[in-house]
Short mmCIF file of N, CA and C and ligand atoms in Angstrom, two decimals:
data_model
loop_
_atom_site.label_atom_id
_atom_site.label_comp_id
_atom_site.label_asym_id
_atom_site.label_seq_id
_atom_site.Cartn_x
_atom_site.Cartn_y
_atom_site.Cartn_z
N MET A 24 0.72 16.58 -0.58
CA MET A 24 0.69 15.56 0.42
C MET A 24 -0.17 14.31 0.03
N GLY A 25 0.30 13.12 0.36
CA GLY A 25 -0.58 12.00 -0.15
C GLY A 25 -0.21 10.68 0.59
N LEU A 26 -1.12 9.80 0.59
CA LEU A 26 -0.91 8.52 1.19
C LEU A 26 0.03 7.70 0.37
N LEU A 27 0.91 6.90 1.01
CA LEU A 27 1.87 6.04 0.32
C LEU A 27 1.40 4.62 0.47
N GLU A 28 1.77 3.77 -0.45
CA GLU A 28 1.42 2.35 -0.37
C GLU A 28 2.37 1.58 0.74
N ILE A 29 1.79 0.97 1.68
CA ILE A 29 2.71 0.24 2.66
C ILE A 29 2.95 -1.15 2.19
N ARG A 30 4.29 -1.38 2.07
CA ARG A 30 4.70 -2.73 1.52
C ARG A 30 4.45 -3.81 2.63
N VAL A 31 4.04 -4.97 2.26
CA VAL A 31 3.79 -6.13 3.24
C VAL A 31 4.79 -7.12 3.05
N PHE A 32 4.96 -7.88 4.02
CA PHE A 32 5.92 -9.04 4.02
C PHE A 32 5.91 -9.84 2.82
N GLY A 33 7.10 -10.11 2.28
CA GLY A 33 7.27 -10.69 0.92
C GLY A 33 7.76 -9.79 -0.06
N ASP A 34 7.66 -8.49 0.21
CA ASP A 34 8.26 -7.40 -0.72
C ASP A 34 9.76 -7.29 -0.34
N PRO A 35 10.61 -7.53 -1.28
CA PRO A 35 12.04 -7.62 -1.07
C PRO A 35 12.64 -6.44 -0.35
N VAL A 36 11.94 -5.22 -0.66
CA VAL A 36 12.45 -3.93 -0.06
C VAL A 36 12.52 -3.97 1.47
N LEU A 37 11.74 -4.78 2.05
CA LEU A 37 11.66 -4.87 3.48
C LEU A 37 12.90 -5.65 4.08
N ARG A 38 13.66 -6.32 3.24
CA ARG A 38 14.83 -7.00 3.64
C ARG A 38 16.11 -6.36 3.32
N GLN A 39 15.92 -5.15 2.70
CA GLN A 39 17.21 -4.44 2.28
C GLN A 39 17.55 -3.37 3.34
N ALA A 40 18.87 -3.08 3.45
CA ALA A 40 19.27 -1.99 4.33
C ALA A 40 19.13 -0.62 3.67
N ALA A 41 18.52 0.29 4.47
CA ALA A 41 18.51 1.66 3.89
C ALA A 41 19.71 2.35 3.92
N LEU A 42 19.88 3.51 3.08
CA LEU A 42 21.19 4.18 2.97
C LEU A 42 20.98 5.47 3.73
N GLU A 43 22.22 5.89 4.16
CA GLU A 43 22.13 7.23 4.95
C GLU A 43 21.58 8.39 4.08
N VAL A 44 20.88 9.22 4.83
CA VAL A 44 20.33 10.44 4.32
C VAL A 44 21.35 11.55 4.17
N ARG A 45 21.63 12.12 3.07
CA ARG A 45 22.60 13.12 3.00
C ARG A 45 22.05 14.50 2.49
N ASP A 46 20.87 14.45 1.90
CA ASP A 46 20.26 15.71 1.50
C ASP A 46 19.05 16.05 2.43
N PHE A 47 19.16 17.01 3.14
CA PHE A 47 18.17 17.51 3.94
C PHE A 47 17.34 18.55 3.31
N ASP A 48 16.63 18.14 2.27
CA ASP A 48 15.92 19.20 1.40
C ASP A 48 14.38 19.09 1.55
N GLY A 49 13.63 19.76 0.64
CA GLY A 49 12.28 19.71 0.66
C GLY A 49 11.66 18.45 0.36
N ALA A 50 12.35 17.63 -0.47
CA ALA A 50 11.88 16.23 -0.92
C ALA A 50 11.87 15.35 0.31
N LEU A 51 12.89 15.50 1.26
CA LEU A 51 12.92 14.72 2.45
C LEU A 51 11.80 15.08 3.35
N ALA A 52 11.54 16.39 3.51
CA ALA A 52 10.45 16.94 4.47
C ALA A 52 9.06 16.42 3.93
N ARG A 53 8.96 16.44 2.54
CA ARG A 53 7.57 15.90 2.02
C ARG A 53 7.52 14.47 2.21
N LEU A 54 8.49 13.76 1.99
CA LEU A 54 8.48 12.25 2.22
C LEU A 54 8.14 11.96 3.71
N ALA A 55 8.71 12.60 4.63
CA ALA A 55 8.38 12.50 6.14
C ALA A 55 6.90 12.76 6.38
N GLU A 56 6.41 13.79 5.75
CA GLU A 56 5.04 14.24 5.95
C GLU A 56 4.11 13.24 5.44
N ASP A 57 4.31 12.75 4.22
CA ASP A 57 3.53 11.69 3.67
C ASP A 57 3.55 10.42 4.51
N MET A 58 4.81 10.07 4.98
CA MET A 58 4.88 8.88 5.82
C MET A 58 4.12 8.98 7.18
N ALA A 59 4.22 10.27 7.78
CA ALA A 59 3.43 10.43 9.06
C ALA A 59 1.85 10.34 8.74
N LEU A 60 1.49 10.85 7.68
CA LEU A 60 0.11 10.83 7.30
C LEU A 60 -0.39 9.27 7.02
N THR A 61 0.47 8.56 6.31
CA THR A 61 0.24 7.20 6.01
C THR A 61 0.10 6.34 7.23
N MET A 62 1.19 6.58 8.10
CA MET A 62 1.24 5.89 9.47
C MET A 62 -0.03 6.08 10.18
N ARG A 63 -0.56 7.30 10.31
CA ARG A 63 -1.61 7.62 11.17
C ARG A 63 -2.87 7.05 10.58
N GLU A 64 -3.00 7.13 9.27
CA GLU A 64 -4.21 6.61 8.53
C GLU A 64 -4.26 5.18 8.83
N ALA A 65 -3.15 4.43 8.76
CA ALA A 65 -3.16 2.94 9.02
C ALA A 65 -3.29 2.54 10.39
N GLY A 66 -3.32 3.61 11.34
CA GLY A 66 -3.41 3.27 12.81
C GLY A 66 -2.16 2.82 13.44
N GLY A 67 -0.95 3.11 12.74
CA GLY A 67 0.39 2.63 13.35
C GLY A 67 0.94 3.74 14.16
N VAL A 68 1.97 3.39 14.83
CA VAL A 68 2.80 4.37 15.74
C VAL A 68 4.25 4.49 15.24
N GLY A 69 4.59 3.83 14.22
CA GLY A 69 5.87 4.00 13.65
C GLY A 69 5.81 3.50 12.11
N LEU A 70 6.59 4.15 11.35
CA LEU A 70 6.75 3.72 9.87
C LEU A 70 8.08 4.04 9.39
N ALA A 71 8.81 3.05 8.93
CA ALA A 71 10.12 3.26 8.37
C ALA A 71 10.06 3.36 6.87
N ALA A 72 11.04 4.23 6.24
CA ALA A 72 11.10 4.44 4.88
C ALA A 72 10.97 3.13 3.84
N ASN A 73 11.53 2.20 4.34
CA ASN A 73 11.60 0.84 3.67
C ASN A 73 10.07 0.40 3.45
N GLN A 74 9.28 0.67 4.42
CA GLN A 74 7.85 0.22 4.40
C GLN A 74 7.03 0.89 3.31
N VAL A 75 7.51 2.02 2.73
CA VAL A 75 6.90 2.71 1.56
C VAL A 75 7.85 2.50 0.31
N GLY A 76 8.80 1.64 0.52
CA GLY A 76 9.58 1.41 -0.67
C GLY A 76 10.75 2.36 -1.01
N VAL A 77 11.11 3.15 0.03
CA VAL A 77 12.15 4.12 -0.03
C VAL A 77 13.42 3.57 0.78
N LEU A 78 14.55 3.36 0.19
CA LEU A 78 15.66 2.95 1.07
C LEU A 78 16.52 4.05 1.49
N ARG A 79 15.94 4.84 2.42
CA ARG A 79 16.60 5.93 3.08
C ARG A 79 16.46 5.74 4.62
N ARG A 80 17.47 6.17 5.36
CA ARG A 80 17.39 5.94 6.93
C ARG A 80 16.56 7.01 7.55
N LEU A 81 15.21 6.83 7.52
CA LEU A 81 14.21 7.71 8.00
C LEU A 81 13.04 6.95 8.42
N PHE A 82 12.63 7.30 9.61
CA PHE A 82 11.37 6.79 10.17
C PHE A 82 10.49 7.84 10.80
N THR A 83 9.13 7.61 10.83
CA THR A 83 8.22 8.47 11.52
C THR A 83 7.72 7.76 12.72
N PHE A 84 7.27 8.40 13.78
CA PHE A 84 6.83 7.76 14.97
C PHE A 84 5.77 8.70 15.70
N ASP A 85 5.03 8.04 16.45
CA ASP A 85 3.96 8.69 17.28
C ASP A 85 3.94 7.98 18.55
N ASP A 86 4.21 8.53 19.71
CA ASP A 86 4.12 7.95 21.00
C ASP A 86 2.91 8.45 21.75
N PRO A 87 1.75 7.70 21.73
CA PRO A 87 0.52 8.22 22.36
C PRO A 87 0.67 8.44 23.87
N GLY A 88 1.69 7.77 24.45
CA GLY A 88 1.94 7.87 25.95
C GLY A 88 2.66 9.07 26.34
N ASP A 89 3.28 9.75 25.34
CA ASP A 89 4.20 10.88 25.66
C ASP A 89 3.40 12.15 25.63
N ASP A 90 3.12 12.75 26.77
CA ASP A 90 2.40 13.93 26.85
C ASP A 90 3.01 15.27 26.31
N ASP A 91 4.32 15.37 26.86
CA ASP A 91 4.91 16.65 26.32
C ASP A 91 5.79 16.41 25.09
N HIS A 92 5.12 15.66 24.17
CA HIS A 92 5.69 15.31 22.87
C HIS A 92 5.82 16.43 21.94
N ASP A 93 7.01 16.76 21.42
CA ASP A 93 7.15 17.78 20.56
C ASP A 93 6.61 17.35 19.14
N PRO A 94 5.59 18.01 18.57
CA PRO A 94 4.99 17.53 17.36
C PRO A 94 5.88 17.63 16.13
N SER A 95 6.94 18.40 16.15
CA SER A 95 7.93 18.46 15.04
C SER A 95 8.92 17.37 15.24
N ALA A 96 8.94 16.63 16.36
CA ALA A 96 9.86 15.65 16.53
C ALA A 96 9.58 14.24 16.06
N GLY A 97 8.55 14.16 15.18
CA GLY A 97 7.99 12.91 14.70
C GLY A 97 8.76 12.20 13.58
N ALA A 98 9.86 12.86 13.15
CA ALA A 98 10.61 12.23 12.20
C ALA A 98 12.14 12.07 12.56
N VAL A 99 12.70 10.89 12.42
CA VAL A 99 14.10 10.60 12.80
C VAL A 99 14.96 10.19 11.64
N VAL A 100 16.08 10.85 11.40
CA VAL A 100 16.84 10.64 10.37
C VAL A 100 18.19 10.10 10.69
N ASN A 101 18.78 9.09 10.08
CA ASN A 101 20.10 8.52 10.31
C ASN A 101 20.25 8.10 11.80
N PRO A 102 19.42 7.28 12.39
CA PRO A 102 19.62 7.02 13.80
C PRO A 102 20.67 6.03 14.00
N VAL A 103 21.36 6.17 15.20
CA VAL A 103 22.48 5.29 15.66
C VAL A 103 22.28 4.95 17.06
N LEU A 104 22.14 3.63 17.40
CA LEU A 104 21.98 3.12 18.81
C LEU A 104 23.24 3.39 19.56
N LEU A 105 23.26 4.29 20.54
CA LEU A 105 24.45 4.46 21.36
C LEU A 105 24.42 3.49 22.53
N ASP A 106 23.32 3.30 23.22
CA ASP A 106 23.35 2.52 24.43
C ASP A 106 22.05 1.96 24.62
N ALA A 107 22.01 0.73 25.25
CA ALA A 107 20.67 0.11 25.60
C ALA A 107 20.83 -0.46 26.91
N SER A 108 19.72 -0.40 27.76
CA SER A 108 19.68 -0.99 29.13
C SER A 108 19.71 -2.57 29.06
N GLU A 109 20.20 -3.13 30.10
CA GLU A 109 20.16 -4.67 30.14
C GLU A 109 18.76 -5.12 30.48
N ASP A 110 18.02 -4.29 31.15
CA ASP A 110 16.53 -4.52 31.43
C ASP A 110 15.76 -4.65 30.24
N SER A 111 14.97 -5.62 30.04
CA SER A 111 14.06 -5.72 28.83
C SER A 111 12.71 -6.19 29.26
N GLU A 112 11.72 -6.19 28.43
CA GLU A 112 10.50 -6.78 28.70
C GLU A 112 9.80 -7.31 27.49
N LEU A 113 8.98 -8.34 27.67
CA LEU A 113 8.39 -9.06 26.59
C LEU A 113 6.86 -8.57 26.49
N VAL A 114 6.66 -7.94 25.31
CA VAL A 114 5.32 -7.30 25.14
C VAL A 114 4.90 -7.54 23.76
N ASP A 115 3.58 -7.78 23.54
CA ASP A 115 3.05 -8.00 22.24
C ASP A 115 3.34 -6.84 21.34
N GLU A 116 3.72 -7.16 20.06
CA GLU A 116 4.12 -6.09 19.23
C GLU A 116 3.51 -6.51 17.73
N GLY A 117 3.21 -5.45 16.97
CA GLY A 117 2.73 -5.65 15.71
C GLY A 117 3.49 -4.87 14.62
N CYS A 118 3.18 -5.00 13.37
CA CYS A 118 3.97 -4.24 12.28
C CYS A 118 3.02 -3.95 11.19
N LEU A 119 3.07 -2.69 10.65
CA LEU A 119 2.16 -2.48 9.53
C LEU A 119 2.26 -3.24 8.29
N SER A 120 3.51 -3.89 8.25
CA SER A 120 3.82 -4.80 7.12
C SER A 120 3.35 -6.22 7.33
N PHE A 121 2.82 -6.45 8.56
CA PHE A 121 2.13 -7.80 8.86
C PHE A 121 0.83 -7.37 9.46
N PRO A 122 -0.21 -6.83 8.64
CA PRO A 122 -1.45 -6.37 9.22
C PRO A 122 -2.17 -7.38 10.03
N GLY A 123 -2.47 -6.87 11.23
CA GLY A 123 -3.31 -7.77 12.17
C GLY A 123 -2.59 -8.71 12.96
N LEU A 124 -1.38 -8.82 12.85
CA LEU A 124 -0.58 -9.90 13.46
C LEU A 124 0.18 -9.34 14.76
N PHE A 125 0.06 -9.93 15.93
CA PHE A 125 0.71 -9.51 17.08
C PHE A 125 1.34 -10.70 17.85
N TYR A 126 2.67 -10.51 18.19
CA TYR A 126 3.36 -11.54 18.85
C TYR A 126 4.32 -11.01 19.96
N PRO A 127 4.58 -11.63 21.07
CA PRO A 127 5.47 -11.17 22.02
C PRO A 127 6.90 -10.92 21.58
N VAL A 128 7.52 -9.67 21.76
CA VAL A 128 8.86 -9.47 21.31
C VAL A 128 9.62 -8.90 22.55
N GLU A 129 10.72 -9.44 22.84
CA GLU A 129 11.64 -8.92 23.95
C GLU A 129 12.32 -7.69 23.44
N ARG A 130 12.22 -6.57 24.09
CA ARG A 130 13.02 -5.41 23.78
C ARG A 130 13.57 -4.74 25.03
N GLN A 131 14.60 -3.95 24.82
CA GLN A 131 15.29 -3.22 25.93
C GLN A 131 14.29 -2.14 26.40
N LEU A 132 14.43 -1.92 27.69
CA LEU A 132 13.51 -0.91 28.33
C LEU A 132 13.97 0.45 28.18
N GLU A 133 15.27 0.73 27.90
CA GLU A 133 15.77 2.19 27.82
C GLU A 133 16.80 2.05 26.67
N VAL A 134 16.78 3.11 25.77
CA VAL A 134 17.79 3.15 24.83
C VAL A 134 18.32 4.66 24.58
N VAL A 135 19.51 4.80 24.17
CA VAL A 135 19.98 6.12 23.83
C VAL A 135 20.34 6.16 22.34
N VAL A 136 19.73 7.06 21.58
CA VAL A 136 19.95 7.11 20.30
C VAL A 136 20.46 8.47 19.75
N ARG A 137 21.45 8.46 18.82
CA ARG A 137 21.90 9.76 18.18
C ARG A 137 21.30 9.77 16.78
N HIS A 138 20.78 10.89 16.46
CA HIS A 138 20.04 10.92 15.21
C HIS A 138 20.07 12.45 14.67
N GLN A 139 19.47 12.60 13.45
CA GLN A 139 19.36 13.91 12.92
C GLN A 139 17.80 14.23 12.70
N ASP A 140 17.53 15.46 12.63
CA ASP A 140 16.13 15.88 12.42
C ASP A 140 16.14 16.24 10.87
N LEU A 141 14.84 16.72 10.40
CA LEU A 141 14.69 16.91 8.90
C LEU A 141 15.54 18.08 8.39
N ARG A 142 16.14 18.82 9.29
CA ARG A 142 17.09 19.97 8.87
C ARG A 142 18.46 19.56 8.99
N GLY A 143 18.65 18.27 9.46
CA GLY A 143 20.07 17.86 9.50
C GLY A 143 20.72 18.16 10.94
N GLU A 144 20.03 18.65 11.70
CA GLU A 144 20.57 19.01 13.11
C GLU A 144 20.69 17.70 13.88
N GLU A 145 21.74 17.60 14.68
CA GLU A 145 22.02 16.39 15.44
C GLU A 145 21.32 16.34 16.77
N HIS A 146 20.91 15.31 17.27
CA HIS A 146 20.24 15.15 18.51
C HIS A 146 20.69 13.85 19.28
N GLU A 147 20.52 13.90 20.67
CA GLU A 147 20.71 12.59 21.33
C GLU A 147 19.59 12.47 22.17
N THR A 148 18.77 11.30 21.96
CA THR A 148 17.40 11.14 22.64
C THR A 148 17.47 9.87 23.44
N THR A 149 16.98 9.92 24.72
CA THR A 149 16.78 8.72 25.62
C THR A 149 15.37 8.52 25.58
N LEU A 150 15.05 7.20 25.37
CA LEU A 150 13.72 6.69 25.38
C LEU A 150 13.41 5.54 26.28
N HIS A 151 12.20 5.44 26.88
CA HIS A 151 11.92 4.38 27.79
C HIS A 151 10.70 3.70 27.28
N GLY A 152 10.56 2.45 27.64
CA GLY A 152 9.42 1.70 27.57
C GLY A 152 8.88 1.62 26.06
N PHE A 153 7.67 2.04 25.94
CA PHE A 153 6.95 2.02 24.68
C PHE A 153 7.67 2.76 23.59
N GLY A 154 8.17 3.91 23.93
CA GLY A 154 8.92 4.77 22.98
C GLY A 154 10.27 3.97 22.44
N ALA A 155 10.99 3.42 23.45
CA ALA A 155 12.09 2.73 23.18
C ALA A 155 11.78 1.50 22.19
N ARG A 156 10.66 0.78 22.44
CA ARG A 156 10.20 -0.28 21.64
C ARG A 156 9.97 0.19 20.23
N ILE A 157 9.28 1.34 20.08
CA ILE A 157 8.94 1.80 18.74
C ILE A 157 10.30 2.13 17.94
N TRP A 158 11.18 2.83 18.62
CA TRP A 158 12.37 3.18 17.89
C TRP A 158 13.24 2.01 17.58
N LEU A 159 13.31 1.10 18.44
CA LEU A 159 14.09 -0.20 18.17
C LEU A 159 13.47 -0.96 16.90
N HIS A 160 12.08 -0.98 16.98
CA HIS A 160 11.38 -1.69 15.86
C HIS A 160 11.75 -1.02 14.50
N GLU A 161 11.54 0.41 14.51
CA GLU A 161 11.88 1.17 13.28
C GLU A 161 13.31 1.03 12.89
N MET A 162 14.24 1.21 13.79
CA MET A 162 15.65 1.03 13.38
C MET A 162 16.02 -0.31 12.86
N ASP A 163 15.42 -1.40 13.35
CA ASP A 163 15.52 -2.72 12.71
C ASP A 163 15.12 -2.58 11.29
N HIS A 164 14.01 -2.00 10.98
CA HIS A 164 13.52 -1.93 9.62
C HIS A 164 14.56 -1.25 8.66
N LEU A 165 15.27 -0.28 9.17
CA LEU A 165 16.27 0.43 8.46
C LEU A 165 17.49 -0.57 7.96
N ASN A 166 17.57 -1.48 8.80
CA ASN A 166 18.63 -2.57 8.55
C ASN A 166 18.12 -3.86 7.89
N GLY A 167 16.88 -3.75 7.37
CA GLY A 167 16.15 -4.95 6.79
C GLY A 167 15.87 -6.06 7.75
N VAL A 168 15.74 -5.66 9.13
CA VAL A 168 15.32 -6.69 10.08
C VAL A 168 13.84 -6.49 10.39
N LEU A 169 13.12 -7.57 10.46
CA LEU A 169 11.80 -7.51 10.82
C LEU A 169 11.45 -8.07 12.24
N PHE A 170 10.19 -7.73 12.75
CA PHE A 170 9.92 -8.16 14.09
C PHE A 170 9.83 -9.69 14.13
N ILE A 171 9.45 -10.29 13.12
CA ILE A 171 9.42 -11.77 13.18
C ILE A 171 10.88 -12.43 13.40
N ASP A 172 11.84 -11.65 13.12
CA ASP A 172 13.21 -12.16 13.40
C ASP A 172 13.46 -12.34 14.87
N HIS A 173 12.63 -11.76 15.73
CA HIS A 173 12.88 -11.71 17.22
C HIS A 173 11.85 -12.81 17.84
N LEU A 174 11.01 -13.41 17.01
CA LEU A 174 10.03 -14.19 17.67
C LEU A 174 10.48 -15.63 18.08
N ALA A 175 9.72 -16.20 18.99
CA ALA A 175 9.83 -17.65 19.29
C ALA A 175 9.64 -18.41 17.98
N ARG A 176 10.32 -19.48 17.74
CA ARG A 176 10.25 -20.29 16.58
C ARG A 176 8.82 -20.49 16.09
N HIS A 177 8.02 -21.04 16.96
CA HIS A 177 6.62 -21.41 16.55
C HIS A 177 5.83 -20.17 16.21
N ASP A 178 5.98 -18.97 16.83
CA ASP A 178 5.28 -17.79 16.41
C ASP A 178 5.83 -17.27 15.12
N ARG A 179 7.02 -17.40 14.87
CA ARG A 179 7.61 -16.92 13.58
C ARG A 179 7.05 -17.80 12.44
N ARG A 180 7.02 -19.06 12.69
CA ARG A 180 6.51 -20.02 11.67
C ARG A 180 5.16 -19.65 11.36
N GLU A 181 4.30 -19.46 12.42
CA GLU A 181 2.85 -19.09 12.21
C GLU A 181 2.69 -17.92 11.43
N ALA A 182 3.42 -16.86 11.85
CA ALA A 182 3.28 -15.45 11.19
C ALA A 182 3.72 -15.72 9.60
N MET A 183 4.59 -16.41 9.25
CA MET A 183 5.08 -16.56 7.93
C MET A 183 4.11 -17.42 7.15
N ARG A 184 3.48 -18.36 7.82
CA ARG A 184 2.43 -19.19 7.22
C ARG A 184 1.17 -18.27 6.86
N ILE A 185 0.78 -17.48 7.78
CA ILE A 185 -0.44 -16.56 7.66
C ILE A 185 -0.16 -15.68 6.47
N MET A 186 1.02 -15.10 6.41
CA MET A 186 1.28 -14.15 5.37
C MET A 186 1.34 -14.87 4.06
N ARG A 187 1.94 -15.98 3.99
CA ARG A 187 2.04 -16.75 2.73
C ARG A 187 0.53 -17.17 2.19
N GLU A 188 -0.36 -17.53 3.17
CA GLU A 188 -1.72 -17.86 2.71
C GLU A 188 -2.47 -16.61 2.23
N ARG A 189 -2.22 -15.41 2.78
CA ARG A 189 -2.89 -14.21 2.35
C ARG A 189 -2.42 -13.84 1.01
N ASP A 190 -1.15 -14.22 0.68
CA ASP A 190 -0.55 -13.94 -0.56
C ASP A 190 -1.43 -14.77 -1.76
N LEU A 191 -1.90 -15.93 -1.33
CA LEU A 191 -2.67 -16.76 -2.24
C LEU A 191 -4.08 -16.33 -2.28
N ASP A 192 -4.58 -15.74 -1.06
CA ASP A 192 -6.04 -15.16 -0.91
C ASP A 192 -5.93 -13.95 -0.30
N PRO A 193 -5.73 -12.80 -1.09
CA PRO A 193 -5.58 -11.54 -0.40
C PRO A 193 -6.89 -11.00 0.17
N ARG A 194 -8.05 -11.76 -0.01
CA ARG A 194 -9.21 -11.15 0.75
C ARG A 194 -9.16 -11.35 2.23
N ASP A 195 -8.20 -12.35 2.65
CA ASP A 195 -8.14 -12.69 3.94
C ASP A 195 -7.24 -11.74 4.75
N VAL A 196 -7.55 -10.38 4.62
CA VAL A 196 -6.68 -9.46 5.30
C VAL A 196 -7.64 -8.59 6.17
N PRO A 197 -7.43 -8.48 7.53
CA PRO A 197 -8.29 -7.66 8.37
C PRO A 197 -8.28 -6.27 7.92
N GLY A 198 -9.44 -5.74 8.06
CA GLY A 198 -9.65 -4.18 7.57
C GLY A 198 -9.17 -3.26 8.62
N VAL A 199 -9.10 -3.75 9.96
CA VAL A 199 -8.74 -2.88 10.97
C VAL A 199 -7.14 -3.06 11.14
N ALA A 200 -6.45 -1.96 11.22
CA ALA A 200 -4.95 -1.96 11.26
C ALA A 200 -4.70 -2.06 12.86
N PRO A 201 -3.54 -2.60 13.00
CA PRO A 201 -3.09 -2.72 14.53
C PRO A 201 -2.76 -1.52 15.12
N ALA A 202 -3.09 -1.42 16.42
CA ALA A 202 -2.84 -0.19 17.23
C ALA A 202 -1.43 -0.07 17.61
N ILE A 203 -0.70 -1.06 17.63
CA ILE A 203 0.69 -1.03 18.01
C ILE A 203 1.66 -1.35 16.87
N GLY A 204 1.08 -1.24 15.65
CA GLY A 204 1.85 -1.65 14.45
C GLY A 204 2.88 -0.60 14.18
N GLY A 205 4.11 -0.96 13.64
CA GLY A 205 5.19 -0.06 13.37
C GLY A 205 5.50 -0.45 11.92
ZN1 ZN B 16 7.21 -2.67 11.35
#
């Protein structure tokens, strides 16, 4: 088990679409384990494989608000969005690939997702509120879509400017990871 390097905005892998997982083997389970460890260590609640440089349709998540959360359910493979509510809400959101930045993002309140687990078994999961937000954010990553793509134009411009400036002066990165980062 080990920590993986989280790619930040500017890394082209974040703009690529991940490929379907076909092999449900030990390597996949180890990758998911390392991703979950990396996610928690960084203080995030979601992490997509693209963010550690692997173009596979896999993400890990942690929903702190979910009490009867099955600990083995923290990895989602080959997710497909089946349905989404018309109701949505605008809530501040962050991303581990944009450390320390938070902007309001409009997301649907309820979604239904078909997906597989690490053994390849199929599931259909309904998520509400914060859980739905995390899964939508991570599914976007698997399609090369980033949370800045959902922002109001001035927020998006500011986020990109801050990330570009950090690229020139990497010391200007907050040491504390976001609590709602994905
Ligand atoms: Zn993210």
